Coordinates of C-alpha atoms in Angstrom, one line a residue:
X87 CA -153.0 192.0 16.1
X88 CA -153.9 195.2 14.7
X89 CA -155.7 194.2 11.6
X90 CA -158.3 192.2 13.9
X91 CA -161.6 193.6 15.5
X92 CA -162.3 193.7 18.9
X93 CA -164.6 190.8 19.6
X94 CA -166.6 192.2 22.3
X95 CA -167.0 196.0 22.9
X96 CA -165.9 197.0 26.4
X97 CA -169.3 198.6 27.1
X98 CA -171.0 195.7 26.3
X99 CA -169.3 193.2 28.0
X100 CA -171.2 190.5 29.6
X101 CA -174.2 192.0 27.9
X102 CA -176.8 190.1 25.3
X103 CA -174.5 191.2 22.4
X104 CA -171.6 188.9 23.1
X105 CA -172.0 185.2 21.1
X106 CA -169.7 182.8 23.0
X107 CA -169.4 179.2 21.4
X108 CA -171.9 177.4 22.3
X109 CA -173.1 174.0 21.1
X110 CA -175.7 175.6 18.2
X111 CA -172.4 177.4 16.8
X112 CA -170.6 174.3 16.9
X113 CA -173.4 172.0 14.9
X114 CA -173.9 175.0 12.3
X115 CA -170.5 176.1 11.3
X116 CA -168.4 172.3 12.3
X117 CA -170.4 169.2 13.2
X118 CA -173.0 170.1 11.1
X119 CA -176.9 170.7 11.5
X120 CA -178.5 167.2 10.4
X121 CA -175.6 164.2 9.6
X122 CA -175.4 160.5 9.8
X123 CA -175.2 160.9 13.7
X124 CA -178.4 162.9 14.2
X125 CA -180.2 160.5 11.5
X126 CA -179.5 157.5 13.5
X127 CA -180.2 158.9 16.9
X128 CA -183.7 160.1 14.9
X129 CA -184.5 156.3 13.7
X130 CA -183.5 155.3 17.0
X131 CA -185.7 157.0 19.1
X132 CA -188.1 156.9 16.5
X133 CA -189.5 153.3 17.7
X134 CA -190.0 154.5 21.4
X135 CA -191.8 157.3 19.9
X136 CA -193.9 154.6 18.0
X137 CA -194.9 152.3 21.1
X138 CA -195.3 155.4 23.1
X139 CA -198.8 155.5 21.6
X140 CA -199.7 152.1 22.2
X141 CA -200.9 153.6 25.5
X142 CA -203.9 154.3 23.6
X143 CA -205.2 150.7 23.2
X144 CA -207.9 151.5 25.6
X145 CA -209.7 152.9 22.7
X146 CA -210.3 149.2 21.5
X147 CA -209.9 147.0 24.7
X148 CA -212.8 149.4 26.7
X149 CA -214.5 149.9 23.5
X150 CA -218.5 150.4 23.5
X151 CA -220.1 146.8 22.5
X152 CA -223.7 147.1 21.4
X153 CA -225.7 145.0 24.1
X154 CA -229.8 144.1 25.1
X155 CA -231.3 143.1 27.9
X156 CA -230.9 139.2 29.3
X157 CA -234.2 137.5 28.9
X158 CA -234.0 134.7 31.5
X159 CA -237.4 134.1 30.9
X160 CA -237.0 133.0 27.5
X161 CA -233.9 130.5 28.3
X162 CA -231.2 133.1 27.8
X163 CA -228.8 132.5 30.9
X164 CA -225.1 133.0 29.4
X165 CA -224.0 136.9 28.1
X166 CA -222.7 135.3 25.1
X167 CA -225.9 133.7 24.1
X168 CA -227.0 134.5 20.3
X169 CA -227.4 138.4 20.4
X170 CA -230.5 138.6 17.6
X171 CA -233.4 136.3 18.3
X172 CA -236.9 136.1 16.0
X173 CA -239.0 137.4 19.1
X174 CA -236.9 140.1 20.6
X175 CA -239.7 142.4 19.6
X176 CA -241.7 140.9 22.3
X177 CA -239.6 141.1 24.7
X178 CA -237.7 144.1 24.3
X179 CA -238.8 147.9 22.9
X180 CA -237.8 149.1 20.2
X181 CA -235.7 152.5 20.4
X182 CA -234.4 154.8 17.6
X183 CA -231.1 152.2 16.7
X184 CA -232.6 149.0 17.2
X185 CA -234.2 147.3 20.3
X186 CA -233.3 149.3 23.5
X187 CA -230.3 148.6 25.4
X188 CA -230.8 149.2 28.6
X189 CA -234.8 148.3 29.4
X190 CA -236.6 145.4 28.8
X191 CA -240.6 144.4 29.1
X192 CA -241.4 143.4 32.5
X193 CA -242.2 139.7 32.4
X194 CA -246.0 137.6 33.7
X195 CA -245.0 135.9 36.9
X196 CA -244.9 132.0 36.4
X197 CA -245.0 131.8 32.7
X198 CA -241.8 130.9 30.7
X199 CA -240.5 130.1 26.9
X200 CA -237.7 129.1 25.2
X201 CA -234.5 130.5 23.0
X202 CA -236.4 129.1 20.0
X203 CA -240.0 130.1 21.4
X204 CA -241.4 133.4 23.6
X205 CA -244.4 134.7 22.7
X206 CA -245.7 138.5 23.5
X207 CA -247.7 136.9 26.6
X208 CA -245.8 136.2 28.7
X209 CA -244.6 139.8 28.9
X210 CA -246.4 142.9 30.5
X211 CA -246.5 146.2 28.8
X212 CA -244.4 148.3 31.3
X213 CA -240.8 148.4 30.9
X214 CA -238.1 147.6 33.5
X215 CA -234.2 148.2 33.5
X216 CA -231.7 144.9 32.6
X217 CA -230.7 142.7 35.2
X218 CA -228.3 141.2 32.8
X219 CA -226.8 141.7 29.1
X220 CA -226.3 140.0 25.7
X221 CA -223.7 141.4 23.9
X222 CA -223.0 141.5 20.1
X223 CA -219.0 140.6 20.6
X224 CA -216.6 139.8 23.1
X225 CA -213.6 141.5 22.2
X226 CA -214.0 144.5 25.2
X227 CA -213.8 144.8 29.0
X228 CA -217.3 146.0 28.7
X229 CA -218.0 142.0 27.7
X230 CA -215.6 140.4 30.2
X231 CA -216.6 142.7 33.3
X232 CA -220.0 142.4 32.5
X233 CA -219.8 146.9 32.0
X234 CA -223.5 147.0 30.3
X235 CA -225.0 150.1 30.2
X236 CA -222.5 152.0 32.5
X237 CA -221.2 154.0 29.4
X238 CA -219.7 156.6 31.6
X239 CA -217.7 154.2 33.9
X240 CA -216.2 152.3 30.5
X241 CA -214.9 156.2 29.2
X242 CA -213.1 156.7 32.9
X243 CA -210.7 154.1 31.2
X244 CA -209.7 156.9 28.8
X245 CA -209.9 160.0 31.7
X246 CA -207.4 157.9 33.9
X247 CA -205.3 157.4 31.4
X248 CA -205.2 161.1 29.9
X249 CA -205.0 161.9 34.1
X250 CA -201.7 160.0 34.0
X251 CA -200.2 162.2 31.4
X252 CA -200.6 164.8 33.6
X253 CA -199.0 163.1 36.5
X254 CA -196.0 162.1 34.8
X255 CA -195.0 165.4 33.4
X256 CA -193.0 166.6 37.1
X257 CA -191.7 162.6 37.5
X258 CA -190.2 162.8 34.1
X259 CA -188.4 166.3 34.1
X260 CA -187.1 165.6 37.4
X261 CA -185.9 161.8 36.0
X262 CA -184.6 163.5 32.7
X263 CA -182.8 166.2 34.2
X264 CA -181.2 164.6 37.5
X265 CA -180.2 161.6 35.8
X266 CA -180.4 162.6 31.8
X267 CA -182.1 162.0 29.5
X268 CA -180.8 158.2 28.0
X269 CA -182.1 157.3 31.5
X270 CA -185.8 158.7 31.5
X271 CA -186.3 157.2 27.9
X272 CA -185.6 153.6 29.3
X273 CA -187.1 153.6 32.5
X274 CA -190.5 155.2 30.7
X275 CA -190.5 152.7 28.0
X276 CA -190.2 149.9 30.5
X277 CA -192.8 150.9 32.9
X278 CA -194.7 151.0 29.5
X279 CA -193.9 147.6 28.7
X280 CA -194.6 146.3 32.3
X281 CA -197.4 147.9 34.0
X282 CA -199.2 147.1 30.4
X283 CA -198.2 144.0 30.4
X284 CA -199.9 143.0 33.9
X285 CA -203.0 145.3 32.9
X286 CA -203.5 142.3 29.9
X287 CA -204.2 139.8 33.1
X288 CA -206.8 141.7 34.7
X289 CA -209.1 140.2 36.7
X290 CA -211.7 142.9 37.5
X291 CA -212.3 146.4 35.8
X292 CA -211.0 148.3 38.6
X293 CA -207.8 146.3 38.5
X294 CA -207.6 147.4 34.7
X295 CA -208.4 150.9 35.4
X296 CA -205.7 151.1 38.4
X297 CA -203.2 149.8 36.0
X298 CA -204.5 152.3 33.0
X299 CA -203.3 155.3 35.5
X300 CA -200.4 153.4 36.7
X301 CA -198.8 152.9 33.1
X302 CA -199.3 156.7 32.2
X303 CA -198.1 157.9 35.6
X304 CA -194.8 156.1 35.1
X305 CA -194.5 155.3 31.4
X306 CA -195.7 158.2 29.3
X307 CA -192.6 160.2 30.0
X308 CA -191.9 158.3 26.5
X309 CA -192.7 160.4 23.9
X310 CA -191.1 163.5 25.7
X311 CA -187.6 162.3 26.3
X312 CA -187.5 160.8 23.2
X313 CA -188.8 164.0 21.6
X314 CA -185.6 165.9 23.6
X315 CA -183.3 162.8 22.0
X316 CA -184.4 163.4 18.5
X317 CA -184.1 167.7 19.0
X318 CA -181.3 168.4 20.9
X319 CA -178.4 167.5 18.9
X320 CA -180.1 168.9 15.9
X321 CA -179.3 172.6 14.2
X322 CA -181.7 175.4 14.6
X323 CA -182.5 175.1 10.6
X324 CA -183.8 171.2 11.2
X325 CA -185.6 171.9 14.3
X326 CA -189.1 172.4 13.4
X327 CA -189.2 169.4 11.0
X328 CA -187.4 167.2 13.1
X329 CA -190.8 168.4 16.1
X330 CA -193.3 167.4 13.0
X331 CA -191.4 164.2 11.9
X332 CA -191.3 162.9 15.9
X333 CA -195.3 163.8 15.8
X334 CA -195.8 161.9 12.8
X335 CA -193.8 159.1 14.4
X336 CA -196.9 159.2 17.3
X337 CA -199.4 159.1 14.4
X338 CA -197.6 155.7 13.0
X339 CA -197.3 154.2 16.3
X340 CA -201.3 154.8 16.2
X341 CA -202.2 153.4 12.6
X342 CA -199.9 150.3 14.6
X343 CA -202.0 149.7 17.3
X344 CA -205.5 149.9 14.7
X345 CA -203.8 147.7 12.5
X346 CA -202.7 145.0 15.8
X347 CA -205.9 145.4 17.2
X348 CA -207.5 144.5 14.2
X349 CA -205.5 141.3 13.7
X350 CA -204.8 140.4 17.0
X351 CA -208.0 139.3 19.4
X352 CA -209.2 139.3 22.0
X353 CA -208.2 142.2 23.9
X354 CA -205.5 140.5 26.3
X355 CA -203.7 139.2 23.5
X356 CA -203.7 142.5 22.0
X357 CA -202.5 144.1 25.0
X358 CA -199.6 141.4 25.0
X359 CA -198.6 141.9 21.7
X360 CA -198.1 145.5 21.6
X361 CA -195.7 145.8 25.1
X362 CA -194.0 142.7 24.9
X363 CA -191.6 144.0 22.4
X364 CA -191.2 147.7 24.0
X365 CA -188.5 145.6 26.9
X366 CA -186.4 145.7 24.0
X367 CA -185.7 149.7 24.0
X368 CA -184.1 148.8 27.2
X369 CA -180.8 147.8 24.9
X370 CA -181.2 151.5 24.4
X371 CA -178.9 152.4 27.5
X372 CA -176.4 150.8 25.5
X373 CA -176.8 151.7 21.7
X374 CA -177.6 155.5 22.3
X375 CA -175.1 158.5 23.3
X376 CA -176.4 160.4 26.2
X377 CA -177.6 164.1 25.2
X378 CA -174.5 166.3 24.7
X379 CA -176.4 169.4 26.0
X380 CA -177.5 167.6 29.1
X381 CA -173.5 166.0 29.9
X382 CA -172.7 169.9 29.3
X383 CA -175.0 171.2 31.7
X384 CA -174.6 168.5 34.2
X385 CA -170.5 169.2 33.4
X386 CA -169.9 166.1 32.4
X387 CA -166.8 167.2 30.1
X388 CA -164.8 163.9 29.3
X389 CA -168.3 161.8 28.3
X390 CA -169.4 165.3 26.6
X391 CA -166.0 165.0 24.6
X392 CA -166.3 160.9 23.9
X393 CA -169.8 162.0 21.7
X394 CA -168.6 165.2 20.6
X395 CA -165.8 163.2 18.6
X396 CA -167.9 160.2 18.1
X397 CA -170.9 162.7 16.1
X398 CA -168.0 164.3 14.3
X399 CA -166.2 160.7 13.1
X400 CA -169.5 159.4 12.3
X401 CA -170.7 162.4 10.2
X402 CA -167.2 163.0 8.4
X403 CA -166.7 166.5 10.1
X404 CA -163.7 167.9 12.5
X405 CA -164.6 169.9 15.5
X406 CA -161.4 172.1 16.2
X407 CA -159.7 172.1 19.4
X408 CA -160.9 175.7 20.1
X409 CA -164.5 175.1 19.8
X410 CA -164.4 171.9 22.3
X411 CA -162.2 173.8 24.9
X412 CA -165.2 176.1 24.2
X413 CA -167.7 173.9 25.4
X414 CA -165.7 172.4 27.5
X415 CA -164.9 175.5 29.7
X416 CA -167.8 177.9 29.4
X417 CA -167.4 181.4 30.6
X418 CA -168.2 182.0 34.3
X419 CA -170.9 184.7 35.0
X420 CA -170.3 188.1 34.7
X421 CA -170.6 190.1 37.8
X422 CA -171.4 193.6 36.8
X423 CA -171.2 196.8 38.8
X424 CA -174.3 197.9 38.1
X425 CA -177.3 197.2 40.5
X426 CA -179.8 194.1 40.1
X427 CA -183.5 194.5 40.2
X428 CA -185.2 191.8 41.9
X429 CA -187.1 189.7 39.8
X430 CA -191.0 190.6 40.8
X431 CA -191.6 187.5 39.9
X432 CA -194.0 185.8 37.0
X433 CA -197.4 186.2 39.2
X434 CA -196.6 189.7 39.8
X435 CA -195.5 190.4 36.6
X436 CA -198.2 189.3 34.9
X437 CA -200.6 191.0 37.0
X438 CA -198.6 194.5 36.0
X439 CA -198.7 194.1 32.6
X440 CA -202.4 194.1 30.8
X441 CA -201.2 192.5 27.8
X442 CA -198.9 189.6 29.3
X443 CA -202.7 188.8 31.5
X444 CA -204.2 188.9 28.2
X445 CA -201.8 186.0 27.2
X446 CA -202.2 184.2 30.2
X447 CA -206.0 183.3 30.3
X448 CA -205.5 183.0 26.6
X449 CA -203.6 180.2 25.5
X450 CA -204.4 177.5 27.8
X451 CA -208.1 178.2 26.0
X452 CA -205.7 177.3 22.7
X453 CA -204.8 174.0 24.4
X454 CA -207.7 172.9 25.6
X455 CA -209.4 173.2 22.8
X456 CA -206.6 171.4 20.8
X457 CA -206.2 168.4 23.2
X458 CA -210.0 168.3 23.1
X459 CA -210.8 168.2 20.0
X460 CA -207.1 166.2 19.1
X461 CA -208.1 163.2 21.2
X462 CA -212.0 163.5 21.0
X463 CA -211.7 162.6 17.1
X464 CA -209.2 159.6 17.8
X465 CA -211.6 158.0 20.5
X466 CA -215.1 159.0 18.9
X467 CA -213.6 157.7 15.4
X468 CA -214.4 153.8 17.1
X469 CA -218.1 155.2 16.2
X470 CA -218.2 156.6 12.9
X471 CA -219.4 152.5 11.7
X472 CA -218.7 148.4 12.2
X473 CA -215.3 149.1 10.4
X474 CA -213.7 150.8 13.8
X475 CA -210.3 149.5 13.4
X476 CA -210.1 151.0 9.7
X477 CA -211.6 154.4 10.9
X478 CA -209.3 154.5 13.7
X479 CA -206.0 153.8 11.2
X480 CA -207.4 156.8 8.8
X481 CA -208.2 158.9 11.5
X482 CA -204.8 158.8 13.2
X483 CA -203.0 158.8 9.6
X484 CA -204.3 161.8 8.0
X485 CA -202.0 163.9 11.2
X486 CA -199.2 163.3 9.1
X487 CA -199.8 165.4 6.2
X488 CA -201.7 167.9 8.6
X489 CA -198.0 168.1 10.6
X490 CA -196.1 168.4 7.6
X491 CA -198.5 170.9 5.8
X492 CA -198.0 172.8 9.2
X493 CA -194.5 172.9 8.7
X494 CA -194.9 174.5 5.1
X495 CA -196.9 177.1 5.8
X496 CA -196.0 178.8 9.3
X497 CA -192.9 180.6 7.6
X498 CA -194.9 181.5 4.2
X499 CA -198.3 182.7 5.4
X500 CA -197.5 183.3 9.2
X501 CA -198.7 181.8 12.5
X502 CA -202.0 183.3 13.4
X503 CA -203.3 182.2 9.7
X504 CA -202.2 178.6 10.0
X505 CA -203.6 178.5 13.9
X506 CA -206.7 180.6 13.1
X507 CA -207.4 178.7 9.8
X508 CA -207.1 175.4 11.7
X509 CA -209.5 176.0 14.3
X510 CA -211.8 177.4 12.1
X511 CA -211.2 174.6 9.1
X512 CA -211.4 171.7 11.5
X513 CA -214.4 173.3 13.5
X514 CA -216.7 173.7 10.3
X515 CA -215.8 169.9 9.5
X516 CA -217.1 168.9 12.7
X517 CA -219.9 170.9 13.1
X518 CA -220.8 169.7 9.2
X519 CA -220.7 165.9 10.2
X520 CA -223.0 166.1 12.9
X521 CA -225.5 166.9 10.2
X522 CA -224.7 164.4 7.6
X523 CA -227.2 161.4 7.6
X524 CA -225.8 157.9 8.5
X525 CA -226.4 156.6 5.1
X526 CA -224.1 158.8 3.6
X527 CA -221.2 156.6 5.0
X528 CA -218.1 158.1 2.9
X529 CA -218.8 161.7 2.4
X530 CA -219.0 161.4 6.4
X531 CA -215.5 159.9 6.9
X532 CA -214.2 161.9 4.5
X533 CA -215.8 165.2 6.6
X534 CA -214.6 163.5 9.9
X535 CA -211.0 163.1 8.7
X536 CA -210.8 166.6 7.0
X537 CA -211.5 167.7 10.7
X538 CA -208.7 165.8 12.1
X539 CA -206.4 167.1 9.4
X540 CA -207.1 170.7 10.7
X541 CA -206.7 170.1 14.3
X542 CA -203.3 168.5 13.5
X543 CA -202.4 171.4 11.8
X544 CA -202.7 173.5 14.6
X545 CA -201.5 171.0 17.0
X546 CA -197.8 171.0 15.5
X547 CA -197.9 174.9 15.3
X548 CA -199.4 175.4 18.8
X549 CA -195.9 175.0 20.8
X550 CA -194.0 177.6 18.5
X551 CA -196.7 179.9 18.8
X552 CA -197.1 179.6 22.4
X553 CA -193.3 180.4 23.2
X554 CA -193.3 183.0 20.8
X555 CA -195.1 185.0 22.5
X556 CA -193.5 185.0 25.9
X557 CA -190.6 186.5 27.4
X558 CA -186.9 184.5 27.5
X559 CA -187.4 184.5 31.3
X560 CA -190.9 183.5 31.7
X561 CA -191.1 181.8 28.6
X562 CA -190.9 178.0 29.7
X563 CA -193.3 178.0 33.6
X564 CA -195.3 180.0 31.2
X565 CA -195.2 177.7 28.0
X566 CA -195.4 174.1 30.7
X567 CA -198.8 176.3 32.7
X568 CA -200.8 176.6 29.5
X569 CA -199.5 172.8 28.6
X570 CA -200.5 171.9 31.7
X571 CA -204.3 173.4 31.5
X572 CA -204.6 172.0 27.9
X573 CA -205.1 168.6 30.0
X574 CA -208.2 169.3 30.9
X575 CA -209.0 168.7 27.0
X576 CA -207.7 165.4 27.2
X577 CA -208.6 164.1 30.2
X578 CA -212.3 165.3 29.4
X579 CA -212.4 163.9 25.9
X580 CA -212.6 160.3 26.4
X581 CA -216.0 161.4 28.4
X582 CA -217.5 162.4 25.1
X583 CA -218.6 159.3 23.7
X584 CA -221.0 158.8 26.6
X585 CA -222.7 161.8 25.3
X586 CA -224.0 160.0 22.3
X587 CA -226.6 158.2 24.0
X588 CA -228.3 161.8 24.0
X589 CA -227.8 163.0 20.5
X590 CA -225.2 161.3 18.4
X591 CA -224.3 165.1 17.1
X592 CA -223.2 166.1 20.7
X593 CA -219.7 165.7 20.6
X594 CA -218.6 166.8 17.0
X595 CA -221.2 170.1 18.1
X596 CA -219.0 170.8 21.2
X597 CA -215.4 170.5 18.9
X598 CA -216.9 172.6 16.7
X599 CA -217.8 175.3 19.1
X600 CA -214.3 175.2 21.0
X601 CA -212.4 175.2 17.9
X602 CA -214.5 178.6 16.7
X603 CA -214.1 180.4 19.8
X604 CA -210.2 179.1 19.7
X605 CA -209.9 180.4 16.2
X606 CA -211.2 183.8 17.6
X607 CA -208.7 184.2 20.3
X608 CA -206.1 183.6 17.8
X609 CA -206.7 186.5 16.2
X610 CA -206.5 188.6 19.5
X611 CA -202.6 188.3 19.4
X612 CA -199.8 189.9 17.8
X613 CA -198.3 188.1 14.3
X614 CA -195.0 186.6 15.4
X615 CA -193.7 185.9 11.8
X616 CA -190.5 187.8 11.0
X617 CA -190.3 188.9 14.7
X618 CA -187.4 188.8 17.3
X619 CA -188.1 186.1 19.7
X620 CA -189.0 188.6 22.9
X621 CA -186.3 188.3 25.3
X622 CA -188.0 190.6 27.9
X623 CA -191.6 192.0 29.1
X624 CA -190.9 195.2 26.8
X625 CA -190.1 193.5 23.6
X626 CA -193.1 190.8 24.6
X627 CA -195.2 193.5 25.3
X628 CA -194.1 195.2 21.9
X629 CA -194.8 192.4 19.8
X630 CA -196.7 193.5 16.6
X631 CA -194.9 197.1 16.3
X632 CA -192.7 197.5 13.7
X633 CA -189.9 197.6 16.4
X634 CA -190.6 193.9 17.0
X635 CA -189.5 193.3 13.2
X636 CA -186.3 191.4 12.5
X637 CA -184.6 193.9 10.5
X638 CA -183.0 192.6 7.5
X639 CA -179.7 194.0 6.1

């Protein structure tokens, strides 16, 4: 015994400095960081990650249809009656895209035509508003509830549904972590699949919008549990590219829905064909292992065990006996002689410390601006021209090489570059489009998807940054708060198309501005790059001092 060192200095026991085994030792030095086992789990889950975005679809089933006023007068009684007719002009003004969509010329008492005939007479010269609408295509709510020129009640479809996100988040942590985390993934993806599913038989719009709130109250707990399926059994070295490959599985679950909406129609059928198959992730209680972190938290030893050996048969490795008893037993608490402060608390402490308040009423600005300007592109991409399902794929594809291009340059160049250049890259694009002529069709998708790219960027990088700069023991309620605020980007961005109708540059103007004042704020904050991840309000409160640098041997 006395050519071994002592593992754990006296003075230090119980203290920061000890490194028990826990299960990140175990996958780095014995099960290994990324095997067979953690491949399959990440194809697995990668499907509900996929049909977690299908929640989207209201993009294209509470789309904006072009529509005109009904001329009764002139034999037009159905709202699927021939949208262009020879003597519109006479009936209807003329506005700045066409004829006028919500007013019409009032019509002379007693004097009618026909659909093939209705001359200028029989109409005054004062304008009234539509008591009725012809629409261009029938493929929208807006057509089948009759939604004419109620632009802002059409976008609420979009508001409820980002206000569902929102509800889910305490529904789903308190699912994942009382039950675990197999559990929330199946029960999510099947509310998905059902409250969808009855959403495709609507019979009124506010039946479709109760259901559009419904689904994301109970079903959008998706994409987070299986995010925490495809991350937890995965070494720290994987980590970051296993977060941007689960993103880019969202992005390919959206190019899916474009590319069903385009082939399937009308709406209900889309609607159908997207959830139908998501009640076969239910099988998922079956084919997937529960997390091991969770089953060792919750103490769960023997089923803990049962995947332990099942990851390490499956990915050719041996976990010794040592290291499971390891796991299996972890060390009680220390009790120490020494006095504990009380904790003051996260509201108190932040009010102490000027540089931790600084934090606070900064990064939920970060993610507002990033769920803003994220989902503002998506939905406004329906408008760029006639080809909305093709814009839509592009505009959801190009994430994926903005997630991955993310991941290659937050270690090289640092943090508050790749965050600051984001904003500022994507907010130029934006701000650039709203000033490019109509006619110039491609060099105006190719600016709108260059903005998209950038806010991708940042939104991959956002999380690590955020966490980064935040204590160990505040780090998470302070991390979920400025999640949490960033949903007022998203529940507000759907809103934005109905801007349009005032200036088409409106909304691209506004993502422009929030992404330049973002980029700003970015550079308010200390470089975390190379830093030890704070641990407590000193070292968060030191970050950007040399004595915040990982010091290399």
């Amino acid at each position: 015994m006395a050519d071994r060192k002592p593992s754990v200095d006296p003075a230090r026991k119980g203290s920061a400095f000890d490194q028990p085994i826990d299960l990140d030792h175990v996958l780095i030095n014995e099960l290994g960081q990324f095997g067979l086992f953690q491949l399959r789990n990440i194809l697995l889950v990668a499907i509900p990650i996929i049909m977690s975005a299908f929640m989207s679809e209201f993009v294209f089933s509470a789309a904006a249809i072009p529509h005109r006023c009904r001329i009764p007068e002139c034999g037009e009684v159905e709202k699927s009656t021939n949208y262009d007719r020879e003597w519109l002009a006479n009936a209807i003004p003329e506005s700045d895209s066409g004829f006028a969509s919500c007013e019409r010329f009032a019509p002379v008492t007693g004097i009618n035509g026909t659909l093939d005939y209705c001359p200028p007479n029989i109409f005054q010269t004062n304008t009234i508003e539509c008591d009725g609408f012809i629409y261009t295509r029938d493929n929208s709510v807006v057509f089948d509830f009759d939604l004419g020129c109620q632009e802002w009640l059409r976008a609420l479809a979009g508001t409820l549904s980002s206000v569902g996100t929102l509800l889910v988040l305490p529904i789903t942590g308190y699912v994942s972590d009382r039950f675990g985390r197999r559990m929330a993934l199946v029960i999510s993806v099947f509310n998905l699949a059902l409250f969808g599913l009855i959403k495709a038989f609507s019979v009124n719009y506010v039946m479709y919008l109760a259901f559009q709130v419904i689904q994301t109250t109970l079903g959008a707990g998706t994409f987070s549990s299986a995010y925490i399926f495809a991350t937890e059994f995965v070494g720290p070295k994987y980590r970051v590219i296993t977060s941007a490959t689960c993103s880019s599985m969202f992005a390919v679950g959206q190019v899916v829905l474009g590319g069903i909406a385009w082939l399937v129609q009308p709406w209900r059928y889309m609607i159908m064909t997207l959830h139908i198959p998501c009640f076969l992730i239910v099988s998922y209680y079956w084919l997937l292992s529960e997390s091991v972190r969770w089953l060792l938290s919750k103490r769960k030893f023997d089923e803990a065990r049962r995947v332990l050996e099942k990851a390490a048969h499956v990915n050719k490795r041996e976990i010794s006996q040592k290291s499971m008893n390891a796991l299996m037993r972890p060390p009680a608490a220390v009790a120490t002689a020494e006095p504990v402060e009380a904790d003051p608390g996260v509201l108190r402490t932040i009010i102490k410390s000027p540089i931790l308040l600084r934090r606070v009423c900064t990064t939920p600005i970060w993610w507002i601006t990033t769920t803003f300007v994220y989902y503002g592109l998506s939905i406004n991409s329906a408008s760029l021209s006639d080809t909305i399902y093709l814009n839509y794929i592009l505009t959801c594809a190009i994430e994926i090489p903005g997630f991955y291009t993310a991941v290659l340059i937050l270690d090289r160049v640092g943090r508050k570059p790749t965050l600051s250049g984001g904003f500022f890259f994507s907010a130029l694009c934006n701000i650039a489009f709203a000033f490019i002529p109509n006619d110039m069709t491609v060099l105006r998708l190719i600016i709108f998807l260059l903005g998209k790219f950038g806010i991708s960027m940042v939104f991959t990088s956002l999380y690590l940054f955020t966490s980064e700069l935040y204590p160990t023991q505040y780090r998470h309620s302070l991390l979920a708060f400025s999640s949490m605020i960033g949903r007022i980007g998203s529940i507000t961005a759907p809103l934005t198309p109905a801007l349009m109708e005032y200036w088409h540059g409106i909304p691209t103007v506004m993502f422009g501005a929030m992404g330049f004042l973002s980029g700003v704020l970015i550079l308010t904050q200390p470089e975390t790059l190379g830093t030890k991840m704070p641990n407590t309000l000193a070292e968060a409160e030191a970050l950007g001092t040399p004595q915040s640098k990982i010091q290399s041997n």
